Structure formats: C-alpha cells, structure tokens
Amino acid sequence: MPMHARRVLAYLSLHKMVEQDCDRQVLAERLWIDAPPDRSRASLRTAIWRIRSAAYGLLDGDSERVALADSVRVDVHEFRRQAEQMLADTTDYESPGLVPHLRSPADLLPGWDEDWLLLTREQLRLLRLHALEHTARRMCERGLYAQTIDVILSVVDEEPLRESAQGILIKAHLCAGNPADAIRQYDRFRSNLWKELGLRPSPDLCRLISPRSKRTATLSNR
C-alpha cells in the first residue's frame, strides 16, 4: 500500500487500543494537519479506498466513522496484553513464560516521524520496562535469584540510570549470596548517575548496601 494508506491503517490499529472506532473528520485532521479540511477529507477517502482495494475486510465503518475490523490481529495489541498480564498479581499463570516476548526492546514503527506516534511509543516502552521489573521482583520474592538477575539485566542494559531496576538487581545479588557483585553494581550505578545527571542514589538504595554487606564483600575478595 502507498504510504498515505499505511499511515491510516497504522493510526487505526493503535487507536483501537483506546476506542473502538474513529471519527473520519478527526482522523483526516490528525493525519493531514497542514492541508485544508476538504483536501484532508479527500486524502482520507483515497487512503481508505486503497486499503480496501489491497485487502478486503481490514476496515469497518460508514461515511462518518471508520475502524480497524475486529477480525484483524495486531502485534502491538498482543504485546500490550502480555505486558499487562505480567503486571497482574494473579496466581493462575507463570509470568516468566511471557518474559521472552518482551526481553528485546523494539521501537514502534521505527523510522516513522509522526507526532501522533510519540505518546504511544513512550507508553509501550514504559509498560514493557514496568512489566519486566514487576516479574523480576516477583521472582526475587520467590527465591529465583538467578532468573531475577537474568531478567532485570535486560532492563539495566537498556536503561542504566533506572534506579528501580538497579535496586532489584542489587538485592538479587545480595540474596544470592554475592555481595561483591552487589557492591560493584552499586558503585557503577552511583558513578554513572553522578556523571550523567549530577545526582546521588536514593537513601533506600543506599540502605541496601549496608556496612555489613561491604565488610562481607571485602572478606570474599581476599
């Protein structure tokens, strides 16, 4: 499909996470912000025609409203469902089984420079990080320290200044009986945080690295 049709299809796919359908006039104004109203509506009609010509059944709607058909599966919808499932405090599923689907960071529509994409792109990025952190925290509570470290390292690697992730990683090292690793991780984070932002770790994170932990780490390195 041509780019103008792909933009309409992408917008409707993301919009469906918020509302079932979309007003045609609003859609035209959002996608063709610099065009006069008559021209933007004409461009939208052409785009919808091209979408329906390319694949029957992608869109539903009438002369006033348009929507992605309910039968269409969207990968972003599945991504969001899995992240929300990982965040749910239920006992009828094993959240680690969902982790591989969210381990690798992936930009939403990479290469697209659209204002209407910015908010959704950031929402999905943060949702993914929260889901991985929540799962790692639950693993740590269950004593799965090696698995906790494996999961949370993907968050720390992507966002090295994210203190909530650093706290989970440091705590997992301590619970696993590796205070030296915890101290090294804390010192690395503290140095980077000061260098990049001129900030110091929070008191809560500092308390994780108690003098007792430091003494243990020193003894273990001898």
XYZ file of N, CA and C in Angstrom:
666
model
N 0.836 -1.197 0.000
C 0.000 0.000 0.000
C 0.873 1.250 0.000
N 0.407 2.323 -0.598
C 1.161 3.578 -0.543
C 1.225 4.107 0.887
N 2.146 5.037 1.102
C 2.409 5.497 2.461
C 1.183 6.130 3.106
N 0.391 6.893 2.368
C -0.759 7.546 2.988
C -1.780 6.517 3.491
N -1.895 5.395 2.796
C -2.795 4.334 3.244
C -2.216 3.601 4.456
N -0.904 3.400 4.451
C -0.265 2.737 5.590
C -0.386 3.578 6.857
N -0.313 4.899 6.709
C -0.457 5.781 7.875
C -1.853 5.646 8.482
N -2.862 5.594 7.630
C -4.237 5.443 8.127
C -4.386 4.109 8.839
N -3.882 3.050 8.250
C -4.005 1.726 8.843
C -3.267 1.653 10.184
N -2.088 2.246 10.244
C -1.324 2.244 11.493
C -2.046 3.042 12.576
N -2.569 4.203 12.207
C -3.272 5.032 13.191
C -4.486 4.299 13.753
N -5.266 3.695 12.887
C -6.461 2.982 13.345
C -6.101 1.763 14.193
N -4.988 1.126 13.881
C -4.549 -0.025 14.669
C -4.218 0.386 16.096
N -3.533 1.504 16.250
C -3.174 1.982 17.581
C -4.373 2.602 18.291
N -5.200 3.309 17.534
C -6.365 3.967 18.124
C -7.325 2.947 18.729
N -7.326 1.739 18.197
C -8.269 0.723 18.681
C -7.952 0.284 20.103
N -6.750 0.562 20.588
C -6.440 0.247 21.974
C -7.152 1.205 22.924
N -7.649 2.327 22.388
C -8.306 3.349 23.202
C -9.805 3.395 22.938
N -10.185 3.409 21.657
C -11.589 3.468 21.267
C -11.854 2.492 20.135
N -13.114 2.076 20.012
C -13.479 1.088 19.009
C -13.345 1.632 17.598
N -13.775 2.889 17.388
C -13.691 3.469 16.051
C -13.265 4.927 16.158
N -13.182 5.590 15.012
C -12.663 6.947 14.972
C -13.515 7.798 14.028
N -13.758 9.028 14.425
C -14.463 9.975 13.573
C -13.597 10.306 12.362
N -14.190 10.244 11.185
C -13.418 10.466 9.966
C -12.807 11.863 9.902
N -13.552 12.841 10.334
C -13.055 14.209 10.280
C -11.849 14.384 11.200
N -11.957 13.817 12.396
C -10.838 13.882 13.340
C -9.618 13.171 12.770
N -9.824 12.022 12.167
C -8.725 11.255 11.580
C -8.048 12.033 10.463
N -8.853 12.651 9.599
C -8.291 13.431 8.490
C -7.469 14.602 9.010
N -7.990 15.295 10.014
C -7.272 16.444 10.565
C -5.998 16.023 11.277
N -6.013 14.862 11.894
C -4.836 14.392 12.623
C -3.709 13.974 11.668
N -4.067 13.339 10.565
C -3.046 12.814 9.654
C -2.605 13.811 8.594
N -3.452 14.768 8.270
C -3.098 15.790 7.277
C -3.293 17.167 7.908
N -2.451 17.453 8.886
C -2.647 18.654 9.702
C -2.411 19.950 8.922
N -1.626 19.902 7.860
C -1.312 21.120 7.110
C -2.225 21.332 5.909
N -3.122 20.410 5.657
C -3.994 20.507 4.489
C -5.333 21.141 4.869
N -5.983 21.841 3.924
C -7.334 22.360 4.175
C -8.299 21.201 4.445
N -9.396 21.451 5.167
C -10.334 20.376 5.529
C -10.820 19.564 4.344
N -11.201 20.227 3.241
C -11.703 19.486 2.085
C -10.637 18.560 1.505
N -9.432 19.050 1.439
C -8.360 18.237 0.874
C -8.001 17.079 1.803
N -7.987 17.326 3.118
C -7.653 16.248 4.051
C -8.703 15.142 4.006
N -9.987 15.528 3.903
C -11.041 14.509 3.797
C -10.910 13.711 2.498
N -10.559 14.399 1.422
C -10.359 13.703 0.151
C -9.185 12.732 0.233
N -8.127 13.158 0.878
C -6.957 12.283 1.040
C -7.321 11.049 1.861
N -8.146 11.253 2.901
C -8.567 10.121 3.723
C -9.427 9.155 2.917
N -10.348 9.682 2.130
C -11.196 8.798 1.309
C -10.350 7.965 0.360
N -9.349 8.598 -0.243
C -8.465 7.870 -1.162
C -7.687 6.786 -0.426
N -7.189 7.124 0.757
C -6.415 6.153 1.529
C -7.277 4.954 1.920
N -8.505 5.226 2.365
C -9.413 4.132 2.752
C -9.734 3.254 1.545
N -9.939 3.881 0.413
C -10.203 3.111 -0.802
C -9.020 2.213 -1.144
N -7.803 2.736 -1.006
C -6.613 1.935 -1.318
C -6.468 0.768 -0.338
N -6.781 0.992 0.932
C -6.699 -0.088 1.921
C -7.697 -1.187 1.590
N -8.917 -0.809 1.299
C -9.950 -1.798 0.992
C -9.670 -2.507 -0.325
N -9.005 -1.842 -1.240
C -8.639 -2.487 -2.505
C -7.521 -3.492 -2.300
N -6.629 -3.191 -1.364
C -5.479 -4.073 -1.127
C -5.887 -5.337 -0.377
N -6.811 -5.196 0.570
C -7.212 -6.360 1.380
C -8.627 -6.140 1.892
N -9.526 -6.955 1.445
C -10.919 -6.821 1.874
C -11.057 -7.223 3.338
N -11.843 -6.461 4.086
C -12.131 -6.819 5.463
C -11.216 -6.218 6.503
N -10.276 -5.340 6.097
C -9.403 -4.707 7.076
C -10.125 -3.627 7.869
N -11.068 -2.934 7.232
C -11.733 -1.807 7.858
C -13.237 -2.012 7.955
N -13.813 -1.419 8.983
C -15.265 -1.329 9.145
C -15.630 0.146 9.254
N -16.891 0.451 9.063
C -17.323 1.825 9.265
C -18.314 2.292 8.226
N -18.616 3.579 8.310
C -19.563 4.183 7.379
C -19.018 5.538 6.944
N -19.899 6.417 6.488
C -19.469 7.712 5.976
C -18.994 8.650 7.084
N -19.319 8.344 8.333
C -18.953 9.215 9.451
C -17.791 8.677 10.286
N -17.741 7.350 10.437
C -16.737 6.757 11.322
C -16.055 5.582 10.626
N -14.855 5.283 11.076
C -14.094 4.180 10.485
C -13.301 3.506 11.597
N -13.065 2.200 11.435
C -12.348 1.441 12.462
C -11.620 0.264 11.826
N -10.594 -0.194 12.510
C -9.964 -1.452 12.143
C -10.943 -2.571 12.461
N -11.089 -3.518 11.564
C -12.038 -4.613 11.773
C -11.625 -5.456 12.979
N -12.617 -5.968 13.692
C -12.350 -6.777 14.892
C -11.579 -8.049 14.570
N -11.694 -8.520 13.346
C -11.028 -9.772 12.975
C -9.532 -9.599 12.725
N -9.054 -8.363 12.671
C -7.640 -8.107 12.366
C -6.817 -8.223 13.639
N -5.771 -9.024 13.606
C -4.862 -9.166 14.743
C -3.705 -8.193 14.595
N -3.371 -7.516 15.677
C -2.310 -6.511 15.671
C -1.248 -6.904 16.686
N 0.007 -6.928 16.280
C 1.070 -7.358 17.181
C 1.191 -6.456 18.399
N 0.935 -5.157 18.245
C 1.028 -4.244 19.380
C -0.029 -4.562 20.428
N -1.220 -4.968 19.988
C -2.268 -5.353 20.929
C -1.823 -6.569 21.743
N -1.192 -7.535 21.093
C -0.710 -8.727 21.781
C 0.422 -8.372 22.749
N 1.302 -7.485 22.306
C 2.395 -7.015 23.156
C 1.847 -6.384 24.433
N 0.850 -5.523 24.281
C 0.252 -4.858 25.445
C -0.451 -5.867 26.352
N -1.152 -6.837 25.758
C -1.851 -7.841 26.562
C -0.868 -8.644 27.398
N 0.253 -9.029 26.803
C 1.237 -9.813 27.536
C 1.875 -9.001 28.664
N 2.169 -7.732 28.388
C 2.759 -6.887 29.425
C 1.788 -6.692 30.583
N 0.530 -6.454 30.271
C -0.470 -6.279 31.325
C -0.684 -7.573 32.112
N -0.569 -8.712 31.446
C -0.697 -9.988 32.136
C 0.466 -10.190 33.097
N 1.657 -9.761 32.687
C 2.816 -9.870 33.566
C 2.669 -8.971 34.795
N 1.993 -7.844 34.631
C 1.803 -6.910 35.732
C 0.676 -7.330 36.676
N -0.184 -8.228 36.230
C -1.320 -8.643 37.042
C -0.844 -9.518 38.195
N -1.344 -9.262 39.386
C -0.991 -10.071 40.551
C -1.959 -11.243 40.681
N -1.862 -12.161 39.769
C -2.683 -13.360 39.800
C -1.786 -14.571 40.000
N -2.391 -15.668 40.357
C -1.616 -16.881 40.618
C -1.916 -17.986 39.618
N -2.723 -17.680 38.601
C -3.123 -18.732 37.670
C -2.289 -18.735 36.402
N -1.129 -18.087 36.426
C -0.242 -18.135 35.270
C 1.187 -18.006 35.764
N 2.112 -18.418 34.937
C 3.528 -18.291 35.260
C 4.089 -17.161 34.426
N 4.262 -15.993 35.017
C 4.725 -14.827 34.276
C 6.070 -15.034 33.586
N 7.033 -15.820 34.144
C 8.288 -15.995 33.423
C 8.123 -16.522 32.004
N 7.034 -17.245 31.749
C 6.801 -17.749 30.407
C 6.539 -16.664 29.393
N 6.129 -15.489 29.854
C 5.864 -14.374 28.958
C 7.088 -13.496 28.743
N 8.099 -13.674 29.570
C 9.264 -12.790 29.527
C 9.945 -12.745 28.167
N 10.194 -13.895 27.489
C 10.911 -13.821 26.216
C 10.273 -12.892 25.198
N 8.964 -12.724 25.239
C 8.287 -11.885 24.265
C 8.576 -10.403 24.481
N 9.044 -10.032 25.683
C 9.281 -8.630 25.980
C 10.744 -8.331 26.295
N 11.611 -9.317 26.151
C 13.006 -9.118 26.539
C 13.717 -8.119 25.635
N 13.520 -8.216 24.343
C 14.259 -7.374 23.405
C 13.499 -6.081 23.136
N 14.158 -4.926 23.306
C 13.482 -3.660 23.015
C 13.210 -3.530 21.520
N 12.051 -3.014 21.185
C 11.687 -2.824 19.783
C 10.874 -1.538 19.672
N 11.341 -0.628 18.840
C 10.617 0.622 18.643
C 9.329 0.374 17.878
N 8.332 1.152 18.192
C 7.065 1.105 17.473
C 7.220 1.855 16.156
N 7.009 1.159 15.046
C 7.136 1.735 13.713
C 8.444 2.516 13.565
N 9.588 1.841 13.673
C 10.878 2.530 13.556
C 11.014 3.249 12.222
N 11.566 4.440 12.291
C 11.748 5.238 11.083
C 10.595 6.169 10.767
N 9.458 5.978 11.442
C 8.307 6.853 11.225
C 8.448 8.090 12.098
N 8.260 9.249 11.515
C 8.354 10.513 12.236
C 6.975 11.162 12.259
N 6.152 10.698 13.183
C 4.764 11.169 13.274
C 4.489 11.629 14.710
N 3.923 12.823 14.848
C 3.624 13.337 16.187
C 2.668 12.427 16.950
N 1.697 11.820 16.243
C 0.700 11.003 16.920
C 1.269 9.666 17.407
N 2.517 9.375 17.018
C 3.156 8.133 17.462
C 3.914 8.295 18.779
N 4.306 9.526 19.104
C 5.229 9.738 20.212
C 4.681 9.229 21.538
N 3.438 9.575 21.857
C 2.872 9.186 23.137
C 2.733 7.667 23.244
N 2.188 7.028 22.210
C 2.002 5.572 22.247
C 3.338 4.854 22.315
N 4.309 5.358 21.584
C 5.643 4.754 21.601
C 6.235 4.777 23.009
N 6.102 5.910 23.703
C 6.636 6.019 25.056
C 5.822 5.185 26.040
N 4.503 5.148 25.872
C 3.663 4.341 26.751
C 4.047 2.865 26.675
N 4.260 2.358 25.472
C 4.607 0.950 25.311
C 6.005 0.656 25.850
N 6.923 1.588 25.684
C 8.273 1.391 26.218
C 8.247 1.289 27.742
N 7.528 2.197 28.376
C 7.455 2.179 29.837
C 6.672 0.968 30.349
N 5.622 0.587 29.625
C 4.849 -0.591 30.016
C 5.725 -1.831 29.999
N 6.548 -1.955 28.986
C 7.461 -3.091 28.885
C 8.444 -3.114 30.049
N 9.038 -1.969 30.376
C 10.004 -1.913 31.473
C 9.341 -2.234 32.813
N 8.145 -1.683 33.040
C 7.425 -1.971 34.286
C 7.094 -3.461 34.389
N 6.696 -4.062 33.280
C 6.330 -5.483 33.297
C 7.542 -6.355 33.627
N 8.686 -6.050 33.030
C 9.891 -6.828 33.306
C 10.351 -6.631 34.750
N 10.287 -5.399 35.241
C 10.667 -5.145 36.633
C 9.744 -5.889 37.602
N 8.452 -5.819 37.340
C 7.488 -6.476 38.218
C 7.730 -7.986 38.258
N 7.975 -8.567 37.107
C 8.227 -10.004 37.048
C 9.522 -10.364 37.766
N 10.567 -9.558 37.562
C 11.835 -9.815 38.246
C 11.671 -9.699 39.759
N 10.895 -8.725 40.212
C 10.674 -8.558 41.646
C 9.953 -9.770 42.233
N 8.957 -10.273 41.508
C 8.227 -11.452 41.981
C 9.134 -12.685 42.006
N 10.010 -12.813 41.017
C 10.957 -13.922 41.007
C 11.873 -13.860 42.223
N 12.325 -12.642 42.538
C 13.227 -12.474 43.683
C 12.511 -12.861 44.972
N 11.255 -12.476 45.102
C 10.479 -12.825 46.299
C 10.315 -14.334 46.446
N 10.325 -15.043 45.324
C 10.165 -16.497 45.354
C 11.499 -17.228 45.482
N 12.581 -16.481 45.589
C 13.890 -17.094 45.729
C 14.538 -17.502 44.428
N 14.009 -17.037 43.304
C 14.580 -17.366 41.996
C 15.596 -16.284 41.617
N 16.715 -16.269 42.320
C 17.650 -15.158 42.186
C 18.379 -15.147 40.843
N 18.785 -16.305 40.365
C 19.472 -16.339 39.070
C 18.552 -15.864 37.948
N 17.286 -16.318 37.985
C 16.318 -15.878 36.968
C 16.029 -14.385 37.096
N 15.981 -13.898 38.343
C 15.765 -12.468 38.563
C 16.865 -11.651 37.904
N 18.090 -12.046 38.136
C 19.230 -11.321 37.569
C 19.195 -11.361 36.053
N 18.856 -12.510 35.492
C 18.804 -12.648 34.036
C 17.770 -11.707 33.427
N 16.598 -11.599 34.054
C 15.534 -10.745 33.516
C 15.857 -9.272 33.703
N 16.283 -8.896 34.904
C 16.459 -7.470 35.197
C 17.679 -6.894 34.495
N 18.636 -7.729 34.137
C 19.799 -7.220 33.401
C 19.397 -6.632 32.051
N 18.332 -7.159 31.442
C 17.890 -6.608 30.164
C 17.357 -5.191 30.330
N 16.755 -4.910 31.495
C 16.256 -3.559 31.774
C 17.428 -2.627 32.090
N 18.355 -3.095 32.931
C 19.502 -2.278 33.300
C 20.368 -1.956 32.091
N 20.503 -2.913 31.195
C 21.305 -2.677 29.988
C 20.669 -1.602 29.115
N 19.343 -1.607 29.029
C 18.635 -0.620 28.213
C 18.554 0.736 28.897
N 18.331 0.738 30.214
C 18.173 1.981 30.982
C 19.109 1.936 32.200
N 20.407 2.203 32.008
C 21.368 2.047 33.105
C 21.156 3.024 34.261
N 20.407 4.099 34.061
C 20.162 5.065 35.131
C 18.806 4.861 35.801
N 18.128 3.772 35.515
C 16.821 3.472 36.097
C 17.030 2.843 37.474
N 16.823 3.611 38.541
C 17.173 3.153 39.880
C 16.315 1.984 40.350
N 15.050 1.959 39.971
C 14.198 0.856 40.412
C 14.733 -0.484 39.919
N 15.235 -0.520 38.685
C 15.807 -1.757 38.151
C 17.130 -2.082 38.837
N 17.933 -1.059 39.082
C 19.202 -1.281 39.766
C 18.978 -1.854 41.161
N 17.933 -1.355 41.843
C 17.645 -1.864 43.180
C 17.295 -3.337 43.181
N 16.517 -3.761 42.190
C 16.158 -5.179 42.095
C 17.391 -6.029 41.828
N 18.246 -5.556 40.943
C 19.454 -6.302 40.604
C 20.388 -6.419 41.810
N 20.597 -5.315 42.512
C 21.479 -5.338 43.681
C 20.914 -6.260 44.763
N 19.621 -6.166 45.008
C 19.005 -7.030 46.019
C 19.127 -8.503 45.641
N 18.956 -8.820 44.360
C 19.076 -10.212 43.919
C 20.490 -10.730 44.137
N 21.498 -9.897 43.854
C 22.887 -10.305 44.110
C 23.101 -10.584 45.598
N 22.570 -9.710 46.446
C 22.736 -9.897 47.887
C 22.040 -11.163 48.370
N 20.797 -11.366 47.909
C 20.044 -12.557 48.334
C 20.686 -13.839 47.831
N 21.361 -13.760 46.692
C 22.026 -14.938 46.134
C 23.361 -15.213 46.822
N 23.739 -14.348 47.769
C 24.995 -14.555 48.484
C 26.197 -14.021 47.752
N 25.992 -12.996 46.903
C 27.092 -12.412 46.137
C 27.222 -10.914 46.428
N 27.629 -10.554 47.649
C 27.721 -9.140 47.993
C 28.732 -8.373 47.157
N 29.801 -9.034 46.728
C 30.794 -8.349 45.906
C 30.167 -7.863 44.596
N 29.334 -8.703 43.989
C 28.647 -8.293 42.758
C 27.694 -7.137 43.031
N 27.035 -7.186 44.194
C 26.112 -6.115 44.555
C 26.845 -4.794 44.725
N 28.000 -4.833 45.400
C 28.780 -3.613 45.623
C 29.278 -3.048 44.302
N 29.778 -3.915 43.435
C 30.268 -3.447 42.139
C 29.144 -2.799 41.327
N 27.954 -3.411 41.356
C 26.826 -2.859 40.613
C 26.419 -1.504 41.189
N 26.390 -1.405 42.509
C 26.031 -0.145 43.160
C 27.044 0.952 42.829
N 28.319 0.635 42.931
C 29.357 1.635 42.647
C 29.306 2.099 41.195
N 29.047 1.162 40.290
C 28.945 1.523 38.871
C 27.757 2.453 38.633
N 26.620 2.114 39.237
C 25.430 2.947 39.088
C 25.641 4.332 39.705
N 26.210 4.372 40.904
C 26.444 5.647 41.582
C 27.351 6.551 40.746
N 28.393 5.981 40.159
C 29.317 6.751 39.341
C 28.638 7.291 38.086
N 27.880 6.432 37.410
C 27.200 6.862 36.178
C 26.122 7.904 36.459
N 25.402 7.720 37.574
C 24.339 8.662 37.915
C 24.907 10.054 38.182
N 26.036 10.105 38.868
C 26.657 11.399 39.160
C 27.244 12.018 37.886
N 27.861 11.188 37.071
C 28.488 11.677 35.851
C 27.453 12.211 34.856
N 26.320 11.496 34.711
C 25.329 11.865 33.704
C 24.354 12.931 34.192
N 23.927 12.857 35.458
C 22.852 13.728 35.937
C 23.234 14.580 37.144
N 24.402 14.333 37.719
C 24.781 15.076 38.905
C 23.931 14.731 40.106
N 23.429 13.495 40.165
C 22.570 13.041 41.257
C 23.233 11.900 42.010
N 22.737 11.677 43.231
C 23.214 10.558 44.037
C 22.081 9.538 44.204
N 22.405 8.287 44.446
C 21.358 7.273 44.674
C 20.465 7.651 45.851
N 19.243 7.159 45.827
C 18.293 7.449 46.889
C 18.718 6.775 48.193
N 18.234 7.282 49.320
C 18.550 6.632 50.612
C 18.129 5.166 50.653
N 17.008 4.830 50.019
C 16.555 3.435 50.024
C 17.570 2.525 49.351
N 18.115 2.978 48.215
C 19.115 2.159 47.529
C 20.399 2.088 48.345
N 20.785 3.189 48.961
C 21.999 3.192 49.783
C 21.887 2.223 50.947
N 20.679 2.119 51.514
C 20.499 1.220 52.657
C 20.679 -0.246 52.281
N 20.459 -0.562 51.011
C 20.691 -1.946 50.581
C 22.156 -2.326 50.749
N 23.008 -1.354 50.518
C 24.443 -1.605 50.636
C 24.878 -1.169 52.027
N 24.643 -2.004 52.988
C 24.956 -1.700 54.382
C 26.439 -1.937 54.648
N 26.956 -1.375 55.731
C 28.362 -1.651 56.091
C 28.654 -3.140 56.229
N 27.671 -3.895 56.713
C 27.864 -5.341 56.850
C 28.077 -5.983 55.490
N 27.296 -5.546 54.490
C 27.463 -6.094 53.144
C 28.839 -5.753 52.606
N 29.291 -4.521 52.879
C 30.598 -4.114 52.374
C 31.717 -4.920 53.035
N 31.593 -5.173 54.342
C 32.597 -5.976 55.035
C 32.647 -7.401 54.481
N 31.449 -7.946 54.207
C 31.388 -9.290 53.642
C 32.033 -9.330 52.277
N 31.782 -8.294 51.471
C 32.354 -8.237 50.140
C 33.878 -8.155 50.219
N 34.389 -7.366 51.176
C 35.830 -7.237 51.319
C 36.462 -8.569 51.682
N 35.845 -9.286 52.632
C 36.369 -10.594 53.027
C 36.341 -11.599 51.885
N 35.244 -11.549 51.073
C 35.116 -12.527 49.996
C 36.122 -12.271 48.882
N 36.689 -11.053 48.820
C 37.641 -10.744 47.767
C 39.084 -11.032 48.177
N 39.271 -11.398 49.423
C 40.645 -11.667 49.885
C 41.105 -13.051 49.442
